[in-house]
């Protein structure tokens, strides 16, 4: 069983979208015995909150389940628990690299680097850009590449 944790600043936009998208794909592809997914925040400001209202609207539109999803903050034990810890932007990555034990650094990935490990492309936070639908589309488009990578490694 491969365990995946998506991480963004508040866990109410990007990482919540990624979790809902991957959970749906796991269900559709009958991969529940191969991949487990969750999401978390680097900050504490949204802990306990459901996904952002605009995110919920988009997830509803795409018939993706987000029931039971509430923002949580990454904890030290998560670095041992998860095989893949995937950040959405450089700030997330900086925090994750700083907090991670040295033995777990190889578990940390930047979401859009699945195509090119040196690209350093980020997914901007729609909380600030207002581009919720575009953010969803980017995350959704790249997710099959992550699924393939996770299943092969």
GROMACS .gro file of N, CA and C in nm:
model
  459
    1UNK      N    1   0.085  -0.119   0.000
    1UNK     CA    2   0.000   0.000   0.000
    1UNK      C    3   0.089   0.124   0.000
    2UNK      N    4   0.072   0.209  -0.100
    2UNK     CA    5   0.145   0.336  -0.107
    2UNK      C    6   0.058   0.445  -0.044
    3UNK      N    7   0.118   0.525   0.041
    3UNK     CA    8   0.044   0.630   0.110
    3UNK      C    9   0.092   0.766   0.061
    4UNK      N   10  -0.006   0.848   0.019
    4UNK     CA   11   0.020   0.978  -0.043
    4UNK      C   12  -0.041   1.089   0.042
    5UNK      N   13   0.036   1.196   0.063
    5UNK     CA   14  -0.013   1.313   0.135
    5UNK      C   15   0.011   1.436   0.048
    6UNK      N   16  -0.097   1.502   0.007
    6UNK     CA   17  -0.087   1.628  -0.066
    6UNK      C   18  -0.084   1.742   0.036
    7UNK      N   19   0.002   1.841   0.012
    7UNK     CA   20   0.020   1.949   0.108
    7UNK      C   21   0.015   2.084   0.039
    8UNK      N   22  -0.061   2.176   0.098
    8UNK     CA   23  -0.059   2.316   0.055
    8UNK      C   24  -0.065   2.404   0.181
    9UNK      N   25  -0.079   2.531   0.163
    9UNK     CA   26  -0.074   2.624   0.277
    9UNK      C   27  -0.185   2.598   0.378
   10UNK      N   28  -0.311   2.597   0.332
   10UNK     CA   29  -0.423   2.588   0.426
   10UNK      C   30  -0.501   2.459   0.424
   11UNK      N   31  -0.476   2.373   0.324
   11UNK     CA   32  -0.547   2.246   0.309
   11UNK      C   33  -0.695   2.266   0.283
   12UNK      N   34  -0.731   2.377   0.220
   12UNK     CA   35  -0.871   2.400   0.184
   12UNK      C   36  -0.888   2.424   0.034
   13UNK      N   37  -0.778   2.432  -0.040
   13UNK     CA   38  -0.788   2.457  -0.185
   13UNK      C   39  -0.714   2.348  -0.263
   14UNK      N   40  -0.585   2.369  -0.290
   14UNK     CA   41  -0.510   2.281  -0.380
   14UNK      C   42  -0.497   2.138  -0.329
   15UNK      N   43  -0.452   2.120  -0.207
   15UNK     CA   44  -0.433   1.983  -0.156
   15UNK      C   45  -0.568   1.913  -0.138
   16UNK      N   46  -0.671   1.988  -0.103
   16UNK     CA   47  -0.805   1.929  -0.091
   16UNK      C   48  -0.856   1.883  -0.228
   17UNK      N   49  -0.832   1.965  -0.332
   17UNK     CA   50  -0.870   1.924  -0.468
   17UNK      C   51  -0.796   1.797  -0.507
   18UNK      N   52  -0.666   1.796  -0.484
   18UNK     CA   53  -0.584   1.680  -0.521
   18UNK      C   54  -0.631   1.554  -0.449
   19UNK      N   55  -0.661   1.566  -0.321
   19UNK     CA   56  -0.711   1.451  -0.245
   19UNK      C   57  -0.841   1.399  -0.305
   20UNK      N   58  -0.936   1.488  -0.333
   20UNK     CA   59  -1.065   1.446  -0.388
   20UNK      C   60  -1.049   1.382  -0.526
   21UNK      N   61  -0.963   1.440  -0.609
   21UNK     CA   62  -0.940   1.386  -0.743
   21UNK      C   63  -0.879   1.247  -0.735
   22UNK      N   64  -0.774   1.232  -0.653
   22UNK     CA   65  -0.708   1.101  -0.643
   22UNK      C   66  -0.800   0.997  -0.579
   23UNK      N   67  -0.876   1.035  -0.478
   23UNK     CA   68  -0.970   0.940  -0.416
   23UNK      C   69  -1.070   0.889  -0.519
   24UNK      N   70  -1.119   0.978  -0.604
   24UNK     CA   71  -1.213   0.939  -0.708
   24UNK      C   72  -1.148   0.843  -0.807
   25UNK      N   73  -1.026   0.872  -0.846
   25UNK     CA   74  -0.956   0.787  -0.942
   25UNK      C   75  -0.924   0.651  -0.881
   26UNK      N   76  -0.888   0.649  -0.754
   26UNK     CA   77  -0.863   0.523  -0.684
   26UNK      C   78  -0.988   0.436  -0.688
   27UNK      N   79  -1.103   0.498  -0.661
   27UNK     CA   80  -1.230   0.425  -0.663
   27UNK      C   81  -1.262   0.374  -0.803
   28UNK      N   82  -1.249   0.462  -0.904
   28UNK     CA   83  -1.281   0.424  -1.043
   28UNK      C   84  -1.191   0.313  -1.095
   29UNK      N   85  -1.062   0.320  -1.059
   29UNK     CA   86  -0.964   0.224  -1.109
   29UNK      C   87  -0.944   0.104  -1.017
   30UNK      N   88  -1.026   0.095  -0.912
   30UNK     CA   89  -1.019  -0.017  -0.818
   30UNK      C   90  -0.878  -0.032  -0.759
   31UNK      N   91  -0.824   0.080  -0.711
   31UNK     CA   92  -0.688   0.082  -0.656
   31UNK      C   93  -0.685   0.099  -0.504
   32UNK      N   94  -0.797   0.077  -0.438
   32UNK     CA   95  -0.803   0.103  -0.294
   32UNK      C   96  -0.710   0.012  -0.214
   33UNK      N   97  -0.666  -0.097  -0.272
   33UNK     CA   98  -0.570  -0.184  -0.203
   33UNK      C   99  -0.425  -0.147  -0.238
   34UNK      N  100  -0.407  -0.044  -0.323
   34UNK     CA  101  -0.272  -0.005  -0.365
   34UNK      C  102  -0.233   0.137  -0.324
   35UNK      N  103  -0.331   0.228  -0.318
   35UNK     CA  104  -0.301   0.368  -0.287
   35UNK      C  105  -0.398   0.421  -0.182
   36UNK      N  106  -0.343   0.489  -0.082
   36UNK     CA  107  -0.422   0.561   0.019
   36UNK      C  108  -0.382   0.708   0.010
   37UNK      N  109  -0.479   0.798   0.023
   37UNK     CA  110  -0.448   0.941   0.008
   37UNK      C  111  -0.512   1.025   0.117
   38UNK      N  112  -0.440   1.129   0.156
   38UNK     CA  113  -0.489   1.231   0.248
   38UNK      C  114  -0.427   1.364   0.207
   39UNK      N  115  -0.462   1.468   0.280
   39UNK     CA  116  -0.403   1.599   0.253
   39UNK      C  117  -0.385   1.672   0.385
   40UNK      N  118  -0.298   1.774   0.381
   40UNK     CA  119  -0.268   1.849   0.503
   40UNK      C  120  -0.219   1.989   0.467
   41UNK      N  121  -0.213   2.073   0.568
   41UNK     CA  122  -0.167   2.212   0.553
   41UNK      C  123  -0.030   2.228   0.617
   42UNK      N  124   0.042   2.330   0.570
   42UNK     CA  125   0.164   2.368   0.641
   42UNK      C  126   0.131   2.468   0.751
   43UNK      N  127   0.018   2.537   0.738
   43UNK     CA  128  -0.021   2.638   0.837
   43UNK      C  129  -0.133   2.584   0.927
   44UNK      N  130  -0.163   2.657   1.032
   44UNK     CA  131  -0.268   2.613   1.125
   44UNK      C  132  -0.397   2.693   1.111
   45UNK      N  133  -0.399   2.794   1.026
   45UNK     CA  134  -0.512   2.887   1.025
   45UNK      C  135  -0.646   2.829   0.980
   46UNK      N  136  -0.645   2.722   0.902
   46UNK     CA  137  -0.772   2.666   0.852
   46UNK      C  138  -0.809   2.532   0.917
   47UNK      N  139  -0.734   2.489   1.017
   47UNK     CA  140  -0.759   2.358   1.079
   47UNK      C  141  -0.906   2.344   1.118
   48UNK      N  142  -0.963   2.231   1.078
   48UNK     CA  143  -1.103   2.201   1.110
   48UNK      C  144  -1.203   2.250   1.008
   49UNK      N  145  -1.159   2.333   0.913
   49UNK     CA  146  -1.250   2.387   0.813
   49UNK      C  147  -1.265   2.292   0.694
   50UNK      N  148  -1.383   2.290   0.632
   50UNK     CA  149  -1.402   2.211   0.510
   50UNK      C  150  -1.331   2.282   0.394
   51UNK      N  151  -1.326   2.219   0.277
   51UNK     CA  152  -1.268   2.288   0.161
   51UNK      C  153  -1.336   2.423   0.138
   52UNK      N  154  -1.260   2.514   0.078
   52UNK     CA  155  -1.309   2.649   0.045
   52UNK      C  156  -1.440   2.637  -0.033
   53UNK      N  157  -1.535   2.730  -0.013
   53UNK     CA  158  -1.663   2.724  -0.085
   53UNK      C  159  -1.648   2.711  -0.237
   54UNK      N  160  -1.553   2.783  -0.297
   54UNK     CA  161  -1.533   2.772  -0.443
   54UNK      C  162  -1.481   2.634  -0.482
   55UNK      N  163  -1.401   2.575  -0.395
   55UNK     CA  164  -1.351   2.439  -0.420
   55UNK      C  165  -1.467   2.341  -0.412
   56UNK      N  166  -1.553   2.357  -0.312
   56UNK     CA  167  -1.669   2.267  -0.300
   56UNK      C  168  -1.758   2.277  -0.423
   57UNK      N  169  -1.777   2.397  -0.474
   57UNK     CA  170  -1.858   2.416  -0.595
   57UNK      C  171  -1.799   2.340  -0.713
   58UNK      N  172  -1.668   2.350  -0.730
   58UNK     CA  173  -1.600   2.280  -0.840
   58UNK      C  174  -1.606   2.129  -0.821
   59UNK      N  175  -1.581   2.083  -0.700
   59UNK     CA  176  -1.586   1.939  -0.674
   59UNK      C  177  -1.727   1.885  -0.697
   60UNK      N  178  -1.829   1.961  -0.656
   60UNK     CA  179  -1.967   1.921  -0.682
   60UNK      C  180  -1.992   1.913  -0.833
   61UNK      N  181  -1.946   2.011  -0.905
   61UNK     CA  182  -1.964   2.016  -1.052
   61UNK      C  183  -1.904   1.892  -1.119
   62UNK      N  184  -1.793   1.844  -1.065
   62UNK     CA  185  -1.724   1.728  -1.122
   62UNK      C  186  -1.762   1.598  -1.051
   63UNK      N  187  -1.863   1.605  -0.965
   63UNK     CA  188  -1.915   1.487  -0.893
   63UNK      C  189  -1.806   1.418  -0.811
   64UNK      N  190  -1.724   1.498  -0.744
   64UNK     CA  191  -1.618   1.445  -0.659
   64UNK      C  192  -1.656   1.461  -0.512
   65UNK      N  193  -1.640   1.354  -0.438
   65UNK     CA  194  -1.679   1.350  -0.297
   65UNK      C  195  -1.573   1.418  -0.210
   66UNK      N  196  -1.617   1.507  -0.125
   66UNK     CA  197  -1.528   1.571  -0.027
   66UNK      C  198  -1.585   1.559   0.114
   67UNK      N  199  -1.685   1.472   0.130
   67UNK     CA  200  -1.743   1.453   0.263
   67UNK      C  201  -1.635   1.401   0.357
   68UNK      N  202  -1.635   1.452   0.475
   68UNK     CA  203  -1.536   1.411   0.574
   68UNK      C  204  -1.401   1.477   0.559
   69UNK      N  205  -1.388   1.567   0.462
   69UNK     CA  206  -1.261   1.637   0.443
   69UNK      C  207  -1.261   1.767   0.522
   70UNK      N  208  -1.168   1.777   0.614
   70UNK     CA  209  -1.150   1.898   0.694
   70UNK      C  210  -1.000   1.924   0.705
   71UNK      N  211  -0.963   2.050   0.703
   71UNK     CA  212  -0.821   2.087   0.705
   71UNK      C  213  -0.752   2.034   0.830
   72UNK      N  214  -0.636   1.977   0.808
   72UNK     CA  215  -0.548   1.933   0.915
   72UNK      C  216  -0.409   1.987   0.887
   73UNK      N  217  -0.326   1.990   0.987
   73UNK     CA  218  -0.189   2.037   0.969
   73UNK      C  219  -0.094   1.918   0.970
   74UNK      N  220   0.005   1.923   0.884
   74UNK     CA  221   0.104   1.815   0.880
   74UNK      C  222   0.172   1.804   1.016
   75UNK      N  223   0.201   1.680   1.055
   75UNK     CA  224   0.265   1.652   1.183
   75UNK      C  225   0.394   1.575   1.160
   76UNK      N  226   0.479   1.574   1.258
   76UNK     CA  227   0.609   1.504   1.247
   76UNK      C  228   0.591   1.358   1.207
   77UNK      N  229   0.489   1.291   1.263
   77UNK     CA  230   0.469   1.149   1.234
   77UNK      C  231   0.433   1.122   1.088
   78UNK      N  232   0.382   1.226   1.018
   78UNK     CA  233   0.344   1.208   0.878
   78UNK      C  234   0.463   1.176   0.788
   79UNK      N  235   0.581   1.223   0.825
   79UNK     CA  236   0.699   1.196   0.744
   79UNK      C  237   0.735   1.048   0.746
   80UNK      N  238   0.703   0.979   0.853
   80UNK     CA  239   0.722   0.834   0.859
   80UNK      C  240   0.605   0.760   0.795
   81UNK      N  241   0.486   0.812   0.814
   81UNK     CA  242   0.364   0.744   0.771
   81UNK      C  243   0.348   0.739   0.619
   82UNK      N  244   0.382   0.848   0.549
   82UNK     CA  245   0.355   0.858   0.406
   82UNK      C  246   0.477   0.827   0.320
   83UNK      N  247   0.450   0.766   0.204
   83UNK     CA  248   0.555   0.733   0.108
   83UNK      C  249   0.583   0.850   0.014
   84UNK      N  250   0.479   0.929  -0.012
   84UNK     CA  251   0.489   1.045  -0.101
   84UNK      C  252   0.424   1.164  -0.031
   85UNK      N  253   0.501   1.271  -0.015
   85UNK     CA  254   0.450   1.395   0.044
   85UNK      C  255   0.468   1.500  -0.065
   86UNK      N  256   0.356   1.547  -0.119
   86UNK     CA  257   0.359   1.625  -0.243
   86UNK      C  258   0.309   1.766  -0.217
   87UNK      N  259   0.400   1.862  -0.227
   87UNK     CA  260   0.368   2.003  -0.207
   87UNK      C  261   0.325   2.069  -0.337
   88UNK      N  262   0.252   2.178  -0.325
   88UNK     CA  263   0.198   2.248  -0.441
   88UNK      C  264   0.282   2.367  -0.486
   89UNK      N  265   0.360   2.425  -0.396
   89UNK     CA  266   0.443   2.539  -0.436
   89UNK      C  267   0.575   2.538  -0.359
   90UNK      N  268   0.662   2.632  -0.394
   90UNK     CA  269   0.796   2.635  -0.335
   90UNK      C  270   0.792   2.664  -0.185
   91UNK      N  271   0.699   2.746  -0.142
   91UNK     CA  272   0.687   2.773   0.002
   91UNK      C  273   0.653   2.645   0.077
   92UNK      N  274   0.558   2.567   0.023
   92UNK     CA  275   0.525   2.437   0.084
   92UNK      C  276   0.650   2.349   0.089
   93UNK      N  277   0.722   2.346  -0.022
   93UNK     CA  278   0.842   2.263  -0.031
   93UNK      C  279   0.948   2.306   0.071
   94UNK      N  280   0.969   2.436   0.083
   94UNK     CA  281   1.067   2.486   0.180
   94UNK      C  282   1.030   2.441   0.322
   95UNK      N  283   0.902   2.456   0.356
   95UNK     CA  284   0.856   2.413   0.489
   95UNK      C  285   0.875   2.263   0.508
   96UNK      N  286   0.833   2.185   0.409
   96UNK     CA  287   0.843   2.040   0.420
   96UNK      C  288   0.988   1.994   0.433
   97UNK      N  289   1.076   2.053   0.353
   97UNK     CA  290   1.218   2.015   0.357
   97UNK      C  291   1.280   2.053   0.492
   98UNK      N  292   1.235   2.165   0.547
   98UNK     CA  293   1.287   2.210   0.677
   98UNK      C  294   1.242   2.118   0.791
   99UNK      N  295   1.115   2.074   0.785
   99UNK     CA  296   1.058   1.994   0.893
   99UNK      C  297   1.093   1.846   0.883
  100UNK      N  298   1.123   1.800   0.764
  100UNK     CA  299   1.142   1.656   0.742
  100UNK      C  300   1.272   1.604   0.804
  101UNK      N  301   1.264   1.485   0.864
  101UNK     CA  302   1.389   1.419   0.902
  101UNK      C  303   1.470   1.390   0.774
  102UNK      N  304   1.601   1.391   0.785
  102UNK     CA  305   1.687   1.371   0.667
  102UNK      C  306   1.655   1.241   0.595
  103UNK      N  307   1.621   1.139   0.668
  103UNK     CA  308   1.593   1.009   0.607
  103UNK      C  309   1.466   1.009   0.522
  104UNK      N  310   1.382   1.109   0.537
  104UNK     CA  311   1.255   1.115   0.464
  104UNK      C  312   1.252   1.220   0.354
  105UNK      N  313   1.361   1.289   0.330
  105UNK     CA  314   1.363   1.396   0.229
  105UNK      C  315   1.326   1.346   0.090
  106UNK      N  316   1.362   1.222   0.057
  106UNK     CA  317   1.333   1.168  -0.076
  106UNK      C  318   1.183   1.147  -0.098
  107UNK      N  319   1.104   1.153   0.007
  107UNK     CA  320   0.958   1.136  -0.005
  107UNK      C  321   0.889   1.264  -0.051
  108UNK      N  322   0.959   1.376  -0.045
  108UNK     CA  323   0.898   1.507  -0.070
  108UNK      C  324   0.913   1.544  -0.217
  109UNK      N  325   0.800   1.582  -0.278
  109UNK     CA  326   0.797   1.614  -0.421
  109UNK      C  327   0.715   1.741  -0.443
  110UNK      N  328   0.749   1.813  -0.549
  110UNK     CA  329   0.669   1.927  -0.595
  110UNK      C  330   0.572   1.875  -0.700
  111UNK      N  331   0.443   1.904  -0.685
  111UNK     CA  332   0.338   1.843  -0.768
  111UNK      C  333   0.368   1.848  -0.917
  112UNK      N  334   0.404   1.964  -0.969
  112UNK     CA  335   0.423   1.976  -1.114
  112UNK      C  336   0.558   1.925  -1.163
  113UNK      N  337   0.643   1.880  -1.073
  113UNK     CA  338   0.772   1.824  -1.115
  113UNK      C  339   0.762   1.680  -1.161
  114UNK      N  340   0.643   1.626  -1.169
  114UNK     CA  341   0.627   1.488  -1.214
  114UNK      C  342   0.678   1.471  -1.356
  115UNK      N  343   0.669   1.577  -1.437
  115UNK     CA  344   0.719   1.573  -1.575
  115UNK      C  345   0.869   1.595  -1.582
  116UNK      N  346   0.918   1.685  -1.499
  116UNK     CA  347   1.058   1.726  -1.504
  116UNK      C  348   1.102   1.760  -1.363
  117UNK      N  349   1.183   1.676  -1.305
  117UNK     CA  350   1.222   1.692  -1.164
  117UNK      C  351   1.295   1.822  -1.135
  118UNK      N  352   1.337   1.893  -1.239
  118UNK     CA  353   1.411   2.018  -1.217
  118UNK      C  354   1.329   2.141  -1.256
  119UNK      N  355   1.203   2.123  -1.287
  119UNK     CA  356   1.126   2.235  -1.343
  119UNK      C  357   1.090   2.342  -1.239
  120UNK      N  358   1.064   2.302  -1.115
  120UNK     CA  359   1.024   2.396  -1.009
  120UNK      C  360   0.899   2.476  -1.042
  121UNK      N  361   0.812   2.422  -1.126
  121UNK     CA  362   0.685   2.489  -1.155
  121UNK      C  363   0.590   2.472  -1.037
  122UNK      N  364   0.518   2.577  -1.006
  122UNK     CA  365   0.428   2.578  -0.891
  122UNK      C  366   0.282   2.582  -0.937
  123UNK      N  367   0.194   2.544  -0.847
  123UNK     CA  368   0.051   2.567  -0.866
  123UNK      C  369   0.017   2.684  -0.774
  124UNK      N  370  -0.009   2.801  -0.832
  124UNK     CA  371  -0.041   2.918  -0.750
  124UNK      C  372  -0.166   2.893  -0.665
  125UNK      N  373  -0.170   2.954  -0.549
  125UNK     CA  374  -0.281   2.937  -0.455
  125UNK      C  375  -0.403   3.014  -0.505
  126UNK      N  376  -0.512   2.943  -0.538
  126UNK     CA  377  -0.632   3.013  -0.587
  126UNK      C  378  -0.697   3.101  -0.481
  127UNK      N  379  -0.662   3.079  -0.354
  127UNK     CA  380  -0.711   3.167  -0.248
  127UNK      C  381  -0.673   3.311  -0.281
  128UNK      N  382  -0.554   3.328  -0.340
  128UNK     CA  383  -0.503   3.461  -0.373
  128UNK      C  384  -0.528   3.499  -0.519
  129UNK      N  385  -0.523   3.401  -0.610
  129UNK     CA  386  -0.539   3.432  -0.753
  129UNK      C  387  -0.685   3.436  -0.795
  130UNK      N  388  -0.771   3.365  -0.722
  130UNK     CA  389  -0.912   3.355  -0.760
  130UNK      C  390  -0.936   3.257  -0.874
  131UNK      N  391  -0.832   3.190  -0.921
  131UNK     CA  392  -0.843   3.101  -1.037
  131UNK      C  393  -0.866   2.956  -0.992
  132UNK      N  394  -0.980   2.933  -0.932
  132UNK     CA  395  -1.011   2.802  -0.876
  132UNK      C  396  -1.029   2.696  -0.985
  133UNK      N  397  -1.105   2.728  -1.088
  133UNK     CA  398  -1.130   2.630  -1.195
  133UNK      C  399  -1.001   2.594  -1.268
  134UNK      N  400  -0.916   2.694  -1.297
  134UNK     CA  401  -0.789   2.667  -1.365
  134UNK      C  402  -0.700   2.580  -1.277
  135UNK      N  403  -0.700   2.606  -1.148
  135UNK     CA  404  -0.621   2.526  -1.054
  135UNK      C  405  -0.668   2.381  -1.056
  136UNK      N  406  -0.799   2.362  -1.052
  136UNK     CA  407  -0.855   2.227  -1.059
  136UNK      C  408  -0.811   2.157  -1.186
  137UNK      N  409  -0.821   2.226  -1.299
  137UNK     CA  410  -0.786   2.166  -1.428
  137UNK      C  411  -0.641   2.121  -1.433
  138UNK      N  412  -0.551   2.202  -1.380
  138UNK     CA  413  -0.408   2.166  -1.379
  138UNK      C  414  -0.386   2.043  -1.291
  139UNK      N  415  -0.442   2.043  -1.172
  139UNK     CA  416  -0.424   1.930  -1.080
  139UNK      C  417  -0.483   1.804  -1.142
  140UNK      N  418  -0.602   1.814  -1.199
  140UNK     CA  419  -0.670   1.700  -1.258
  140UNK      C  420  -0.592   1.645  -1.378
  141UNK      N  421  -0.539   1.732  -1.460
  141UNK     CA  422  -0.465   1.691  -1.580
  141UNK      C  423  -0.340   1.611  -1.545
  142UNK      N  424  -0.271   1.651  -1.440
  142UNK     CA  425  -0.144   1.589  -1.401
  142UNK      C  426  -0.164   1.462  -1.318
  143UNK      N  427  -0.278   1.447  -1.253
  143UNK     CA  428  -0.298   1.335  -1.160
  143UNK      C  429  -0.269   1.198  -1.219
  144UNK      N  430  -0.309   1.167  -1.344
  144UNK     CA  431  -0.277   1.033  -1.397
  144UNK      C  432  -0.127   1.004  -1.399
  145UNK      N  433  -0.046   1.106  -1.418
  145UNK     CA  434   0.099   1.087  -1.417
  145UNK      C  435   0.147   1.048  -1.278
  146UNK      N  436   0.087   1.110  -1.175
  146UNK     CA  437   0.122   1.073  -1.038
  146UNK      C  438   0.078   0.930  -1.008
  147UNK      N  439  -0.040   0.892  -1.052
  147UNK     CA  440  -0.088   0.756  -1.028
  147UNK      C  441   0.009   0.656  -1.090
  148UNK      N  442   0.047   0.679  -1.215
  148UNK     CA  443   0.142   0.589  -1.281
  148UNK      C  444   0.275   0.583  -1.206
  149UNK      N  445   0.324   0.697  -1.165
  149UNK     CA  446   0.452   0.704  -1.093
  149UNK      C  447   0.444   0.627  -0.961
  150UNK      N  448   0.337   0.650  -0.887
  150UNK     CA  449   0.320   0.584  -0.757
  150UNK      C  450   0.310   0.433  -0.773
  151UNK      N  451   0.236   0.387  -0.872
  151UNK     CA  452   0.220   0.244  -0.892
  151UNK      C  453   0.349   0.176  -0.938
  152UNK      N  454   0.434   0.249  -1.008
  152UNK     CA  455   0.558   0.191  -1.061
  152UNK      C  456   0.674   0.197  -0.963
  153UNK      N  457   0.665   0.284  -0.863
  153UNK     CA  458   0.779   0.303  -0.773
  153UNK      C  459   0.751   0.255  -0.631
   0.00000   0.00000   0.00000
